[in-house]
Coordinates of C-alpha atoms in Angstrom, one line a residue:
X246 CA 4.2 1.1 -6.6
X247 CA 0.7 1.2 -4.8
X248 CA -0.5 -1.5 -7.2
X249 CA 2.5 -3.6 -6.4
X250 CA 2.3 -3.4 -2.6
X251 CA -1.5 -3.5 -2.2
X252 CA -1.7 -7.3 -1.8
X253 CA 0.9 -7.0 1.0
X254 CA -1.1 -4.6 3.0
X255 CA -3.1 -7.3 4.8
X256 CA 0.1 -9.0 5.9
X257 CA 1.7 -5.7 6.9
X258 CA -1.3 -4.7 9.0
X259 CA -1.2 -8.0 10.7
X260 CA 2.5 -7.5 11.7
X261 CA 2.1 -4.0 13.1
X262 CA 0.4 -2.9 16.3
X263 CA 0.2 0.0 18.7
X264 CA 0.4 -2.4 21.6
X265 CA 3.3 -4.8 20.9
X266 CA 4.0 -7.6 23.3
X267 CA 7.5 -7.8 21.8
X268 CA 9.1 -5.9 19.0
X269 CA 9.4 -7.8 15.7
X270 CA 12.6 -7.0 13.9
X271 CA 12.4 -7.6 10.1
X272 CA 16.2 -7.7 10.0
X273 CA 16.3 -10.7 12.3
X274 CA 15.7 -13.5 9.8
X275 CA 16.2 -16.2 12.4
X276 CA 13.5 -14.9 14.6
X277 CA 11.2 -14.3 11.6
X278 CA 11.5 -18.0 10.6
X279 CA 10.1 -19.0 14.0
X280 CA 7.0 -16.8 13.7
X281 CA 3.5 -17.8 12.7
X282 CA 0.4 -15.8 12.0
X283 CA -2.8 -16.8 13.6
X284 CA -6.2 -15.2 13.1
X285 CA -9.1 -15.4 15.5
X286 CA -12.7 -14.5 14.7
X287 CA -14.0 -11.6 16.8
X288 CA -15.8 -13.4 19.6
X289 CA -17.8 -10.4 20.9
X290 CA -18.1 -7.1 19.1
X291 CA -17.1 -4.1 21.3
X292 CA -20.1 -2.4 22.9
X293 CA -21.3 1.0 21.6
X294 CA -19.9 3.8 23.6
X295 CA -22.6 5.8 25.3
X296 CA -22.2 9.5 26.1
X297 CA -20.3 9.8 29.4
X298 CA -19.2 6.2 29.4
X299 CA -15.8 4.8 29.1
X300 CA -14.7 2.0 26.8
X301 CA -11.1 2.0 27.9
X302 CA -10.9 -1.9 27.9
X303 CA -12.1 -2.2 24.3
X304 CA -10.4 0.6 22.3
X305 CA -6.8 0.5 21.0
X306 CA -4.9 3.7 20.9
X307 CA -5.0 3.5 17.1
X308 CA -8.8 3.7 17.0
X309 CA -9.1 0.0 16.0
X310 CA -11.2 -2.1 18.4
X311 CA -11.1 -5.7 19.6
X312 CA -12.9 -7.3 22.4
X313 CA -11.4 -8.3 25.6
X314 CA -12.7 -11.9 25.1
X315 CA -10.8 -12.1 21.8
X316 CA -7.6 -10.8 23.5
X317 CA -8.0 -13.4 26.3
X318 CA -8.5 -16.2 23.6
X319 CA -5.2 -15.1 22.0
X320 CA -3.5 -15.2 25.4
X321 CA -4.9 -18.7 26.1
X322 CA -3.6 -20.0 22.8
X323 CA -0.1 -18.8 23.6
X324 CA -0.3 -20.7 27.0
X325 CA -1.9 -23.8 25.6
X326 CA 0.7 -24.2 22.8
X327 CA 3.7 -22.8 24.7
X328 CA 4.0 -19.9 22.2
X329 CA 5.3 -16.3 22.8
X330 CA 2.7 -13.7 21.7
X331 CA 4.6 -10.9 19.9
X332 CA 2.0 -8.6 18.3
X333 CA -1.7 -8.4 17.5
X334 CA -3.8 -6.2 15.2
X335 CA -7.5 -6.3 14.3
X336 CA -8.1 -6.6 10.6
X337 CA -11.6 -5.0 10.4
X338 CA -12.6 -5.9 6.8
X339 CA -12.2 -9.6 7.6
X340 CA -13.6 -9.4 11.1
X341 CA -10.6 -11.1 12.6
X342 CA -7.8 -10.4 15.1
X343 CA -4.4 -11.3 13.7
X344 CA -1.7 -12.4 16.2
X345 CA 2.0 -13.0 15.7
X346 CA 3.4 -15.9 17.8
X347 CA 6.9 -17.1 18.1
X348 CA 7.5 -20.9 18.3
X349 CA 10.2 -22.2 20.7
X350 CA 13.3 -23.4 18.9
X351 CA 13.0 -27.0 20.1
X352 CA 9.4 -27.4 18.7
X353 CA 9.0 -28.2 14.9
X354 CA 7.0 -25.2 13.6
X355 CA 5.1 -27.4 11.1
X356 CA 3.7 -29.5 14.0
X357 CA 2.5 -26.4 15.7
X358 CA 0.7 -25.2 12.5
X359 CA -0.9 -28.5 12.0
X360 CA -2.2 -28.7 15.6
X361 CA -3.4 -25.0 15.6
X362 CA -5.3 -25.6 12.3
X363 CA -7.5 -28.2 14.1
X364 CA -8.2 -25.9 17.0
X365 CA -11.8 -24.5 16.8
X366 CA -10.7 -21.2 18.2
X367 CA -8.4 -20.6 15.2
X368 CA -9.7 -19.0 12.1
X369 CA -6.5 -19.5 10.1
X370 CA -2.8 -20.2 10.7
X371 CA 0.3 -19.9 8.5
X372 CA 4.1 -19.3 8.6
X373 CA 5.4 -15.8 8.7
X374 CA 6.6 -15.3 5.1
X375 CA 9.1 -12.8 4.0
X376 CA 8.4 -10.7 0.8
X377 CA 10.8 -8.3 -0.9
X378 CA 9.3 -5.2 -2.4
X379 CA 10.4 -4.8 -6.0
X380 CA 11.0 -1.8 -8.2
X381 CA 9.5 -3.3 -11.3
X382 CA 8.0 -1.1 -14.1
X383 CA 6.1 -1.6 -17.3
X384 CA 7.0 1.8 -18.6
X385 CA 8.7 1.2 -22.0
X386 CA 11.6 3.6 -21.8
X387 CA 12.8 2.6 -18.4
X388 CA 15.9 0.9 -19.8
X389 CA 17.0 4.2 -21.4
X390 CA 17.0 6.1 -18.1
X391 CA 20.7 5.5 -17.3
X392 CA 20.9 8.4 -14.8
X393 CA 18.5 6.6 -12.5
X394 CA 20.9 3.6 -12.2
X395 CA 23.9 5.9 -11.8
X396 CA 22.4 7.7 -8.8
X397 CA 20.8 4.4 -7.4
X398 CA 17.3 5.8 -7.6
X399 CA 15.8 2.4 -8.6
X400 CA 16.9 0.9 -5.3
X401 CA 15.3 3.7 -3.2
X402 CA 11.9 2.9 -4.9
X403 CA 11.7 -0.2 -2.7
X404 CA 11.3 2.3 0.2
X405 CA 10.1 5.6 -1.1
X406 CA 8.4 7.2 -4.2
X407 CA 7.7 10.7 -3.0
X408 CA 4.3 9.9 -1.5
X409 CA 2.8 12.9 0.3
X410 CA 5.5 15.3 -0.8
X411 CA 4.7 18.3 -2.9
X412 CA 7.2 19.8 -5.3
X413 CA 6.6 23.3 -6.7
X414 CA 8.1 23.7 -10.2
X415 CA 8.6 27.3 -11.1
X416 CA 9.4 27.1 -14.8
X417 CA 7.8 27.4 -18.3
X418 CA 4.3 25.9 -18.6
X419 CA 4.0 22.2 -17.8
X420 CA 1.8 20.0 -20.1
X421 CA -0.9 19.1 -17.5
X422 CA -2.6 16.7 -20.0
X423 CA 0.6 14.7 -20.6
X424 CA -0.4 11.1 -19.8
X425 CA 2.8 10.6 -17.8
X426 CA 2.2 13.7 -15.7
X427 CA -1.6 14.4 -15.4
X428 CA -2.1 12.2 -12.4
X429 CA 0.6 14.0 -10.4
X430 CA -0.2 17.6 -11.2
X431 CA -2.4 18.9 -8.4
X432 CA -2.4 22.6 -9.2
X433 CA -1.2 24.9 -12.0
X434 CA -1.0 28.7 -12.2
X435 CA 0.3 31.0 -14.9
X436 CA 2.2 34.0 -13.4
X437 CA 3.3 35.2 -16.9
X438 CA 0.0 35.9 -18.7
X439 CA -2.4 35.2 -15.8
X440 CA -5.5 34.3 -17.7
X441 CA -4.8 36.2 -20.9
X442 CA -6.0 34.8 -24.2
X443 CA -2.5 33.7 -25.2
X444 CA -2.0 31.7 -21.9
X445 CA 0.3 28.8 -22.6
X446 CA -0.8 25.3 -21.6
X447 CA 2.4 23.4 -22.5
X448 CA 6.1 24.4 -23.1
X449 CA 9.2 22.2 -23.4
X450 CA 11.4 23.1 -20.5
X451 CA 8.8 23.0 -17.7
X452 CA 7.3 19.8 -19.1
X453 CA 10.7 18.2 -19.2
X454 CA 11.6 19.3 -15.7
X455 CA 8.4 18.0 -14.3
X456 CA 8.9 14.6 -16.0
X457 CA 12.3 14.2 -14.5
X458 CA 10.8 14.7 -11.1
X459 CA 7.5 12.9 -11.1
X460 CA 6.7 11.0 -14.3
X461 CA 4.3 8.4 -13.3
X462 CA 5.3 4.7 -12.8
X463 CA 3.7 1.5 -13.9
X464 CA 1.2 3.1 -16.3
X465 CA 2.6 1.5 -19.4
X466 CA 3.7 4.8 -20.7
X467 CA 7.1 6.4 -21.3
X468 CA 9.4 7.0 -18.3
X469 CA 9.5 6.9 -14.6
X470 CA 10.3 10.0 -12.5
X471 CA 12.8 10.0 -9.7
X472 CA 9.8 10.5 -7.3
X473 CA 6.9 9.0 -9.3
X474 CA 4.3 9.6 -6.5
X475 CA 5.2 13.2 -5.7
X476 CA 2.6 15.9 -6.2
X477 CA 3.5 18.7 -8.6
X478 CA 2.5 22.4 -8.4
X479 CA 3.0 23.6 -12.0
X480 CA 3.8 27.3 -11.7
X481 CA 4.5 29.2 -14.9
X482 CA 7.0 31.9 -13.9
X483 CA 9.0 31.8 -17.2
X484 CA 8.2 31.6 -20.8
X485 CA 9.6 29.8 -23.9
X486 CA 12.2 31.9 -25.7
X487 CA 12.9 32.1 -29.4
X488 CA 14.6 29.2 -31.1
X489 CA 17.9 31.1 -31.2
X490 CA 17.9 32.0 -27.5
X491 CA 17.9 30.0 -24.3
X492 CA 15.3 27.4 -23.6
X493 CA 13.3 29.8 -21.5
X494 CA 13.4 33.2 -19.8
X495 CA 11.9 34.8 -16.7
X496 CA 12.1 38.2 -15.1
X497 CA 12.1 39.5 -11.5
X498 CA 8.4 40.3 -11.6
X499 CA 7.1 36.9 -12.9
X500 CA 9.5 35.0 -10.6
X501 CA 8.5 37.2 -7.6
X502 CA 4.8 36.4 -8.1
X503 CA 5.6 32.8 -8.4
X504 CA 7.8 32.8 -5.3
X505 CA 5.2 34.6 -3.3
X506 CA 2.7 31.9 -4.2
X507 CA 5.2 29.3 -3.0
X508 CA 5.7 31.1 0.3
X509 CA 2.0 30.9 0.9
X510 CA 1.6 27.2 -0.2
X511 CA 4.6 25.9 1.7
X512 CA 5.4 22.9 -0.5
X513 CA 8.1 20.6 0.8
X514 CA 10.4 21.2 -2.3
X515 CA 10.8 24.1 -4.7
X516 CA 12.5 23.4 -8.0
X517 CA 13.9 26.6 -9.5
X518 CA 16.0 25.7 -12.5
X519 CA 17.1 29.2 -13.3
X520 CA 20.3 31.2 -13.2
X521 CA 21.0 34.9 -13.6
X522 CA 22.3 38.1 -11.9
X523 CA 21.8 38.8 -8.1
X524 CA 18.3 40.0 -7.4
X525 CA 17.5 41.5 -3.9
X526 CA 13.7 41.0 -4.2
X527 CA 14.0 37.4 -5.2
X528 CA 16.6 36.8 -2.6
X529 CA 14.2 38.0 0.1
X530 CA 11.5 35.8 -1.3
X531 CA 13.7 32.8 -1.4
X532 CA 14.8 33.4 2.2
X533 CA 11.1 33.5 3.1
X534 CA 10.6 30.1 1.3
X535 CA 13.5 28.6 3.1
X536 CA 12.3 30.0 6.5
X537 CA 9.1 28.0 6.1
X538 CA 11.0 24.7 5.7
X539 CA 10.8 24.3 2.0
X540 CA 14.0 22.8 0.3
X541 CA 15.0 25.1 -2.6
X542 CA 16.8 23.3 -5.4
X543 CA 18.3 25.3 -8.3
X544 CA 20.6 24.9 -11.3
X545 CA 24.2 25.7 -10.8
X546 CA 26.0 27.9 -13.4
X547 CA 29.4 29.6 -13.1
X548 CA 30.3 32.5 -15.3
X549 CA 33.4 34.7 -15.1
X550 CA 34.5 33.0 -11.9
X551 CA 31.2 33.8 -10.1
X552 CA 28.3 31.5 -9.4
X553 CA 25.0 32.7 -10.8
X554 CA 22.1 33.6 -8.7
X555 CA 20.2 31.9 -7.0
X556 CA 22.8 29.1 -6.8
X557 CA 25.1 31.6 -5.1
X558 CA 22.7 31.8 -2.1
X559 CA 23.5 29.9 1.1
X560 CA 20.8 27.5 2.0
X561 CA 19.7 26.5 -1.5
X562 CA 20.8 23.2 -3.1
X563 CA 22.7 24.2 -6.2
X564 CA 23.1 21.4 -8.6
X565 CA 25.3 20.9 -11.7
X566 CA 26.2 18.0 -13.9
X567 CA 29.0 15.6 -13.0
X568 CA 31.1 17.2 -15.8
X569 CA 30.6 20.8 -14.6
X570 CA 33.8 22.9 -14.6
X571 CA 35.8 22.8 -11.4
X572 CA 37.9 25.9 -10.8
X573 CA 40.5 26.0 -8.0
X574 CA 39.1 22.8 -6.7
X575 CA 35.6 24.2 -6.4
X576 CA 32.6 22.8 -8.4
X577 CA 28.9 22.6 -7.8
X578 CA 27.9 21.5 -4.3
X579 CA 25.8 18.7 -5.7
X580 CA 25.8 16.9 -9.1
X581 CA 23.3 14.7 -10.9
X582 CA 22.9 13.4 -14.4
X583 CA 22.7 16.3 -16.9
X584 CA 23.4 14.9 -20.3
X585 CA 20.9 13.1 -22.6
X586 CA 18.1 12.8 -20.0
X587 CA 15.0 11.1 -21.4
X588 CA 11.9 12.8 -20.1
X589 CA 8.5 14.1 -21.1
X590 CA 7.8 16.7 -23.8
X591 CA 4.6 18.6 -24.7
X592 CA 1.9 16.8 -26.6
X593 CA 2.4 13.5 -24.8
X594 CA 5.9 12.9 -26.2
X595 CA 9.3 12.0 -24.9
X596 CA 12.8 13.2 -25.9
X597 CA 16.3 13.6 -24.6
X598 CA 17.4 16.9 -23.0
X599 CA 20.6 18.1 -21.4
X600 CA 21.6 20.8 -19.0
X601 CA 21.9 21.6 -15.3
X602 CA 18.2 22.4 -15.2
X603 CA 17.5 18.7 -15.4
X604 CA 20.3 17.8 -12.9
X605 CA 18.4 20.1 -10.5
X606 CA 15.1 18.4 -11.3
X607 CA 16.8 15.0 -10.5
X608 CA 17.9 16.2 -7.1
X609 CA 14.4 17.7 -6.4
X610 CA 13.1 14.2 -6.9
X611 CA 15.7 12.7 -4.6
X612 CA 14.8 15.2 -1.9
X613 CA 11.2 14.2 -2.3
X614 CA 12.1 10.6 -1.7
X615 CA 14.1 11.5 1.4
X616 CA 11.2 13.7 2.8
X617 CA 8.7 10.9 2.4
X618 CA 10.7 8.7 4.8
X619 CA 11.9 11.6 7.0
X620 CA 9.2 14.2 6.9
X621 CA 10.1 17.6 8.4
X622 CA 13.9 17.0 8.0
X623 CA 15.7 20.3 8.1
X624 CA 17.1 21.6 4.8
X625 CA 20.5 21.8 6.3
X626 CA 20.3 18.1 7.2
X627 CA 19.1 17.2 3.7
X628 CA 22.0 19.0 2.1
X629 CA 24.5 17.4 4.5
X630 CA 23.2 13.9 3.8
X631 CA 23.3 14.5 0.0
X632 CA 26.8 15.9 0.1
X633 CA 28.3 13.3 2.5
X634 CA 27.0 10.4 0.5
X635 CA 27.8 11.6 -3.1
X636 CA 30.1 9.3 -4.9
X637 CA 32.2 9.1 -8.0
X638 CA 30.3 8.4 -11.1
X639 CA 30.1 4.6 -11.8
X640 CA 31.6 3.0 -14.9
X641 CA 34.9 4.8 -14.9
X642 CA 33.5 8.1 -16.0
X643 CA 35.8 11.0 -16.4
X644 CA 33.4 13.2 -14.5
X645 CA 35.1 15.3 -11.8
X646 CA 32.2 16.0 -9.5
X647 CA 30.7 13.2 -7.4
X648 CA 27.1 12.2 -8.2
X649 CA 24.4 12.2 -5.6
X650 CA 23.6 8.7 -4.3
X651 CA 19.9 8.5 -3.5
X652 CA 20.2 5.1 -1.9
X653 CA 23.0 6.1 0.5
X654 CA 21.3 9.4 1.4
X655 CA 18.1 7.6 2.1
X656 CA 20.0 5.2 4.4
X657 CA 21.6 8.1 6.2
X658 CA 18.3 9.9 7.0
X659 CA 15.9 7.0 7.3
X660 CA 16.5 3.4 6.2
X661 CA 19.7 2.7 8.2
X662 CA 21.6 0.7 5.6
X663 CA 18.6 -1.3 4.3
X664 CA 18.7 0.3 0.9
X665 CA 22.4 -0.4 0.4
X666 CA 22.0 -4.0 1.5
X667 CA 19.2 -4.5 -1.0
X668 CA 21.3 -2.9 -3.7
X669 CA 24.2 -5.2 -2.8
X670 CA 22.0 -8.2 -2.8
X671 CA 20.6 -7.3 -6.2
X672 CA 24.1 -6.7 -7.6
X673 CA 25.5 -10.0 -6.3
X674 CA 22.6 -11.9 -7.8
X675 CA 23.1 -10.2 -11.1
X676 CA 19.6 -8.9 -11.2
X677 CA 18.8 -5.6 -13.0
X678 CA 17.3 -2.8 -11.1
X679 CA 14.2 -3.0 -13.1
X680 CA 12.5 -6.0 -14.5
X681 CA 11.2 -6.5 -18.1
X682 CA 7.7 -5.3 -18.8
X683 CA 6.6 -8.9 -19.3
X684 CA 7.4 -9.9 -15.7
X685 CA 4.8 -12.1 -14.1
X686 CA 3.5 -9.8 -11.3
X687 CA 2.4 -12.7 -9.1
X688 CA 6.0 -13.7 -8.7
X689 CA 6.6 -10.5 -6.8
X690 CA 4.4 -11.7 -4.0
X691 CA 5.8 -15.2 -3.7
X692 CA 3.2 -17.1 -5.7

């Protein structure tokens, strides 16, 4: 996503300022069509600040600087051409000051641009153009990731990708050399063997969970994670079981060591795709994790009428599949795709997996998306947003538990309906959520 939006950063910087003359609203298309961008060369560089002196007239609150002479020139341009000065921002790499002006309705905008282009004070002038961020991937297996469409994750990627959010994965060993994971794994620890000669570097379950959460995007390889820019702490608190047993096993001791580490590191999200009997020590540690503001996501399992631990704990986000059993009208609090999920496997491979572990991983990724746009959001508020916006599975599925809706949840906590409007626009135009790998990237930027 960074590669896609980088060419837009110059324009974005120009349209943002800590000292606005008038707030620009991107939703107001009529106003945007009347706006132009004008750059002015820096007339006089700001003086060096001597110890004990004040440069109050030259320093913006943001730390960017622009001279008063340049500001006055921008104001004079507004007066001379009967323009409304909206915002300004110095673009330091280019040595210019970029100003947004609004042209009066009765004046042809093209005429103003022509006149300004001949003004010696103007370095450049152009219309304010609108660009849509696109979720376009060259990862070859994207078309097989049907769960991402079902939970509207693709649409959220126009707004969030998990940047700046750390997800701790307590599981079996994650393949830290997998080409679709290596860039996002920032730390790994083994709390099972802890440096022993037989220390495991890659196991199936942990590698698959990490791939669902944060498989890299636009690298020409494999799949795309729900939060492809999230940082992963790969913590081995479980080990791979024998072929005739469960996919992996853990015990109170290995999990306690892992959870103690999580308490100290304070990641934004903890993915704990395990289920078992109640455990007082682990419950205390999970409470400590929660008390530090970390969202805990775990797999939902019900056996003999009781919800397995730690999904039974209040405060954790217990996640099952949309086809999870519902008894007496009660099913998992949250549901995400859990059947035939394409994800990463050890040795640089990809395969389909199933189970509530991967539904939990999916929700961990969604939580990372929400926390990128709403950092510090309380776990209770996260859970409320995910529950309130869950919807019936699309396509006439027989599933009984509503699926999380990443787009609607993001709208509720941060984007105020913009994600849904983009999704509706894409649907009405018949456009797929992702473009073919052969898409001309320049078209994304209006060229």
